Short mmCIF file of C-alpha atoms in Angstrom, two decimals:
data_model
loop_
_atom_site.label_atom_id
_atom_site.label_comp_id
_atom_site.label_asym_id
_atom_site.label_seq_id
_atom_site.Cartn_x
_atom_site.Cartn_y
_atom_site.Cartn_z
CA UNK B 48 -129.49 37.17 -129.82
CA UNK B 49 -126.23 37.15 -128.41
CA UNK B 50 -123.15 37.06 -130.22
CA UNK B 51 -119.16 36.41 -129.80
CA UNK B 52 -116.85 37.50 -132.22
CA UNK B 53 -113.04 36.94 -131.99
CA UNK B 54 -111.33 38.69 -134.90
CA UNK B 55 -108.18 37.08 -135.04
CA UNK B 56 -108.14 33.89 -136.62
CA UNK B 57 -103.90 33.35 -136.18
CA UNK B 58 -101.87 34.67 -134.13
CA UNK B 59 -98.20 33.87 -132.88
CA UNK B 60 -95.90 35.28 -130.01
CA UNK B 61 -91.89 33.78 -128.91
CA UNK B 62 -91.38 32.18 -125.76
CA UNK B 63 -91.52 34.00 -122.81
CA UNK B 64 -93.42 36.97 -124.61
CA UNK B 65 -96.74 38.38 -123.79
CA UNK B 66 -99.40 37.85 -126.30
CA UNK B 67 -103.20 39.43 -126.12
CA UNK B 68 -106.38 37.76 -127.76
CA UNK B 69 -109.16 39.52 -128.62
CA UNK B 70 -112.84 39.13 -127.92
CA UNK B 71 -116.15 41.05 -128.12
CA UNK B 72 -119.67 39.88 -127.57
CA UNK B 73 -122.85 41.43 -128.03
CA UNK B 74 -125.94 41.20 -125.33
CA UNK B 75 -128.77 43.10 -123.83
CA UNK B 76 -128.33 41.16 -120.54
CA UNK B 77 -126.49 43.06 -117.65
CA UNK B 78 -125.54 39.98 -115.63
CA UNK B 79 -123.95 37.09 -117.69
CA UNK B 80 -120.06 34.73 -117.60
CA UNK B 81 -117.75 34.99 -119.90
CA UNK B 82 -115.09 32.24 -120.62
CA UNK B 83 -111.55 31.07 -122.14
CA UNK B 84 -111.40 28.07 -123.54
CA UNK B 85 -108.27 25.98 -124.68
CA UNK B 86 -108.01 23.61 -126.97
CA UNK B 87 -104.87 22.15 -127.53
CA UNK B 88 -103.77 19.46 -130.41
CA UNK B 89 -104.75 16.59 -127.78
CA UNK B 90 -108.29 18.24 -129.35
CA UNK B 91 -109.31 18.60 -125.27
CA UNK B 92 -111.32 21.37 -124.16
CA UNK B 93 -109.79 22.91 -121.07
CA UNK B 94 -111.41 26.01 -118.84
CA UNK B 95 -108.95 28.56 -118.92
CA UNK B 96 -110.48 31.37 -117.42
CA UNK B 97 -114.20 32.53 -115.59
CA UNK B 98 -115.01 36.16 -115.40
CA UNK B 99 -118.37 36.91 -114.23
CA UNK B 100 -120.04 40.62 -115.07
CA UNK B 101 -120.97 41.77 -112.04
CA UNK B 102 -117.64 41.34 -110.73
CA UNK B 103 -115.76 44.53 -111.46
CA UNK B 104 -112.12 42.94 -110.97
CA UNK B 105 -110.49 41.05 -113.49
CA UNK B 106 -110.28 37.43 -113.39
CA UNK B 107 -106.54 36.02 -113.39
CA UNK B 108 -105.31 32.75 -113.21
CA UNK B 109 -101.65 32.07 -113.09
CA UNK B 110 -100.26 33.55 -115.97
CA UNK B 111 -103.37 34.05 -117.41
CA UNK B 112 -105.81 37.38 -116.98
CA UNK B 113 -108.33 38.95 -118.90
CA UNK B 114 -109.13 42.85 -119.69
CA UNK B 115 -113.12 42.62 -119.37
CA UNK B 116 -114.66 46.43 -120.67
CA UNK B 117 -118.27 46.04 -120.00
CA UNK B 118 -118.78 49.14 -121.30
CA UNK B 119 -117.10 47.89 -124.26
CA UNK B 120 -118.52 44.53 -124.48
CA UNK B 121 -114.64 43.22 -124.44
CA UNK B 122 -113.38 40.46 -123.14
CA UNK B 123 -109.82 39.97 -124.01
CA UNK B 124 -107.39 37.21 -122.67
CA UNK B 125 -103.36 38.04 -121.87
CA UNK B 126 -101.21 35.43 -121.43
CA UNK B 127 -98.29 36.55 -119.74
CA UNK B 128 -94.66 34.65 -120.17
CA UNK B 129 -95.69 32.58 -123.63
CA UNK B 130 -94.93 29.28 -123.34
CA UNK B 131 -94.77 26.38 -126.03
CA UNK B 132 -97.10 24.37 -124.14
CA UNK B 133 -99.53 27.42 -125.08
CA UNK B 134 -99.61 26.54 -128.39
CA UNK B 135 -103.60 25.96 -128.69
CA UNK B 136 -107.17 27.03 -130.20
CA UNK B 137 -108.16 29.58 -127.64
CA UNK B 138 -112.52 30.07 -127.59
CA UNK B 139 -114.14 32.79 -126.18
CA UNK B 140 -117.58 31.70 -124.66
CA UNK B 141 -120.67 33.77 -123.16
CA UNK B 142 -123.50 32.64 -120.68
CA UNK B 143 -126.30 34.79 -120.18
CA UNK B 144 -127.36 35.07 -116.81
CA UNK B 145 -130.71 33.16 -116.97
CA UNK B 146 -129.61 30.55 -119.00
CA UNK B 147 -126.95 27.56 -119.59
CA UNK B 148 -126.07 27.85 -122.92
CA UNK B 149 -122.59 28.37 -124.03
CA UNK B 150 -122.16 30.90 -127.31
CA UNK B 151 -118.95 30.20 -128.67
CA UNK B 152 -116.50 32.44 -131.12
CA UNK B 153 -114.97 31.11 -133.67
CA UNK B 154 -111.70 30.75 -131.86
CA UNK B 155 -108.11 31.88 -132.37
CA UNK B 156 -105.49 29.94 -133.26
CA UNK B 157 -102.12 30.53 -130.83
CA UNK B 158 -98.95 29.57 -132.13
CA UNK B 159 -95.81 29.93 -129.62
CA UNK B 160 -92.35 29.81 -131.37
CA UNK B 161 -89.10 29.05 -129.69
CA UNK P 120 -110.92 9.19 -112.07
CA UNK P 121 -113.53 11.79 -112.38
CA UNK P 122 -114.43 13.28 -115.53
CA UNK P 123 -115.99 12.68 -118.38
CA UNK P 124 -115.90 9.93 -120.87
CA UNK P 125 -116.85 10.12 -124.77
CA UNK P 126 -116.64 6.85 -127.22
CA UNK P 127 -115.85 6.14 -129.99
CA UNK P 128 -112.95 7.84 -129.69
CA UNK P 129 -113.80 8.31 -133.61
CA UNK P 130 -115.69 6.75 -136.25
CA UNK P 131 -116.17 6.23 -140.19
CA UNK P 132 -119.84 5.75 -141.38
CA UNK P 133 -121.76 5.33 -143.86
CA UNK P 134 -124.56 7.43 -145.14
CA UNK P 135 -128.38 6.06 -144.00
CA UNK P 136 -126.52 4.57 -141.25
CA UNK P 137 -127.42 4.89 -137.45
CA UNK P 138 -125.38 5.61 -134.83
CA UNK P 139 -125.06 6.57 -131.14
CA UNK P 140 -122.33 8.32 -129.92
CA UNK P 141 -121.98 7.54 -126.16
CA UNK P 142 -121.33 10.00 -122.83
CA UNK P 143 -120.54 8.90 -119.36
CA UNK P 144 -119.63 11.49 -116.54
CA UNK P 145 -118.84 10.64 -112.82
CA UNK P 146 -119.18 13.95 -111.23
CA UNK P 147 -122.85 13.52 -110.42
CA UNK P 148 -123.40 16.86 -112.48
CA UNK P 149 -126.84 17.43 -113.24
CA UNK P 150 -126.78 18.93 -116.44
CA UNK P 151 -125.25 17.74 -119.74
CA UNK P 152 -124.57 19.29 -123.31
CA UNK P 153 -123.43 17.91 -126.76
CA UNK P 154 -122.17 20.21 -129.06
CA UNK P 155 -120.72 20.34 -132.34
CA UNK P 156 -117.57 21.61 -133.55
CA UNK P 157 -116.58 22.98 -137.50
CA UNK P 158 -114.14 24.94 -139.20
CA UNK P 159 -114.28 27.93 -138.94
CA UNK P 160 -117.31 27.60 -136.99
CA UNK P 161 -116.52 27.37 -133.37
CA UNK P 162 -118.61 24.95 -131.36
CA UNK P 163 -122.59 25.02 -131.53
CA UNK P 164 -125.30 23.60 -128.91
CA UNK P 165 -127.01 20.66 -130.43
CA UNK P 166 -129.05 19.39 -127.56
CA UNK P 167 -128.93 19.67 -123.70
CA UNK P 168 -130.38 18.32 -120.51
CA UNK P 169 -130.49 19.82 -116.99
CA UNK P 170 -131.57 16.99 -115.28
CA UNK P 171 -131.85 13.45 -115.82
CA UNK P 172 -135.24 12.90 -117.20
CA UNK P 173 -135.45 15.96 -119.21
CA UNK P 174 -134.01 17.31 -122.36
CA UNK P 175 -134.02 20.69 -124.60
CA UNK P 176 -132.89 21.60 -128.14
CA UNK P 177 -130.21 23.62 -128.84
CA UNK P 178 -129.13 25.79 -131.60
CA UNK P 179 -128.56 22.51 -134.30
CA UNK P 180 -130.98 20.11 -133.11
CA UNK P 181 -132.06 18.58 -136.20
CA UNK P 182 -131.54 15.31 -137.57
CA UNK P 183 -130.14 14.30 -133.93
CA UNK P 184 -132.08 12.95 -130.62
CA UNK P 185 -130.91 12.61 -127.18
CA UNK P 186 -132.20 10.42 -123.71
CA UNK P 187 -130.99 11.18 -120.34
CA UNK P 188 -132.55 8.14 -118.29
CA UNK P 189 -130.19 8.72 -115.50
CA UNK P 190 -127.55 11.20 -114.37
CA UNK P 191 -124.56 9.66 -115.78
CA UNK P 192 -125.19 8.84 -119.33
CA UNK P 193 -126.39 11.11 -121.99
CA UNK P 194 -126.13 8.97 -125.38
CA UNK P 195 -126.71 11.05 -128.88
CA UNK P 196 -128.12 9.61 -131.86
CA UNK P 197 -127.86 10.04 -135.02
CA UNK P 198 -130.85 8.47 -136.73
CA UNK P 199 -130.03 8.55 -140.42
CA UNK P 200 -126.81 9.98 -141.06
CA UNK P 201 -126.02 12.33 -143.56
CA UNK P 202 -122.46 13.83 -144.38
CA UNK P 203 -123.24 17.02 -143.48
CA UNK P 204 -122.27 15.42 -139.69
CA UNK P 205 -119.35 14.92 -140.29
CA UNK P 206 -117.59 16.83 -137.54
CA UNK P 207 -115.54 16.71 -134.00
CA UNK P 208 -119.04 16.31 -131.46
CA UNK P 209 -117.78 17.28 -127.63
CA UNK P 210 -120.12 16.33 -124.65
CA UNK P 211 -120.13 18.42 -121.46
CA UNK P 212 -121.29 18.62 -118.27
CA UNK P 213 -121.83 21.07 -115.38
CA UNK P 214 -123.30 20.71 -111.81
CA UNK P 215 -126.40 22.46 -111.60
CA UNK P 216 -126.41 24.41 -115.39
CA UNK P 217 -127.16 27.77 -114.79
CA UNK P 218 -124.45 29.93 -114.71
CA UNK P 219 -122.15 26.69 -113.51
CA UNK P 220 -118.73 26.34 -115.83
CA UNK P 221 -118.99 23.23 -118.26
CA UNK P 222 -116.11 20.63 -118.13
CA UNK P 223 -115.76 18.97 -121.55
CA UNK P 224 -115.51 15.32 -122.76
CA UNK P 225 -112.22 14.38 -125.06
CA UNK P 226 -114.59 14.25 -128.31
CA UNK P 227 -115.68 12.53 -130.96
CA UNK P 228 -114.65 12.60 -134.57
CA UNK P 229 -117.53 11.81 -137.00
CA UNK P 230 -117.06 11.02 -140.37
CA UNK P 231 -120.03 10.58 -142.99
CA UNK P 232 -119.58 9.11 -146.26
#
């Protein structure tokens, strides 16, 4: 069965920093999606980032990019220029590549100070 | 505007009690997910459907049922609740399911006394 781990249940970073969360996941599949979720306070689920396997680049969006090690089974999110808005749950998710199911981590909590 | 819609917004019950929690999406997906959501737990598939007309179980599928008699609506029920539901329940939807990115509802807090 596959797995997600994220091993950092807190983290924080100041504004403007760069701040890396971590994620690993555990599968037998070779062709699956990985995902970034957000949650904010507003408790809203928003799609942060989409990196599928057999894509060898890594996905970026805006200040937001990932460092996806298949190799490794990592999957880790950087978000570039920290800002407060930031502040936010952040979920890694997997998809295997015959299915629609969504395996969640347990999440890690972002804190951005001033 | 497009999206989708959860309601209540959030609710007190009582044990024994039935209740529905309702989810409405306008994007003409196909398929639509509940999950739940618990400390420390991250979120967990409780039941899904891919089209309208046909549903699955998911991980925690027990002691809830779903209907998906059209495309839009995906209602969850809660037959007898106990408090172990208590919890933050998120709907979601994506257009075909396999593979496609799911776009989540605002949620639903649940609380079971």
């Amino acid at each position: 069965a596959q797995t997600v781990t994220q091993s950092q249940p807190e983290m924080s970073v100041q504004e403007a920093e760069t701040v890396t969360l971590s994620c690993t996941y555990d599968t037998s599949e070779n062709n699956y999606y990985l995902f970034w979720y957000k949650q904010p306070p507003s408790r809203q689920m928003i799609l942060v980032i989409r990196q599928e396997a057999y894509k060898q680049q890594n996905a970026t969006e805006n200040r937001f990019s990932v460092n996806f090690q298949k190799a490794a089974k990592s999957f880790s999110l950087k978000i570039s220029d920290s800002q407060l808005g930031d502040t936010a749950m952040y979920f890694c998710a997997f998809m295997g590549g015959n299915t629609d199911k969504l395996i969640f981590g347990t999440g890690t909590r972002l804190q951005v100070f001033p | 505007i497009a999206g989708i819609t959860q309601a209540p917004t959030s609710q007190i019950l009582a044990a024994g009690r039935r209740m529905t929690l309702r989810c409405t999406q306008d994007m003409r997906h196909n398929a639509m997910y509940w999950y739940r959501q618990d400390l420390g737990l991250g979120l967990r598939l409780i039941h899904y459907s891919n089209t309208a007309g046909t549903t699955g179980k998911g991980e925690v599928p027990d002691g809830y049922s779903v209907s998906r008699a059209n495309t839009d609506d995906f209602p969850l029920t809660l037959a007898s609740a106990v408090p172990s539901q208590t919890s933050v329940y998120f709907c979601a939807s994506a257009p075909s399911g396999r593979t496609d990115t799911q776009y989540f509802g605002p949620g639903t807090r649940l609380t079971v006394l």
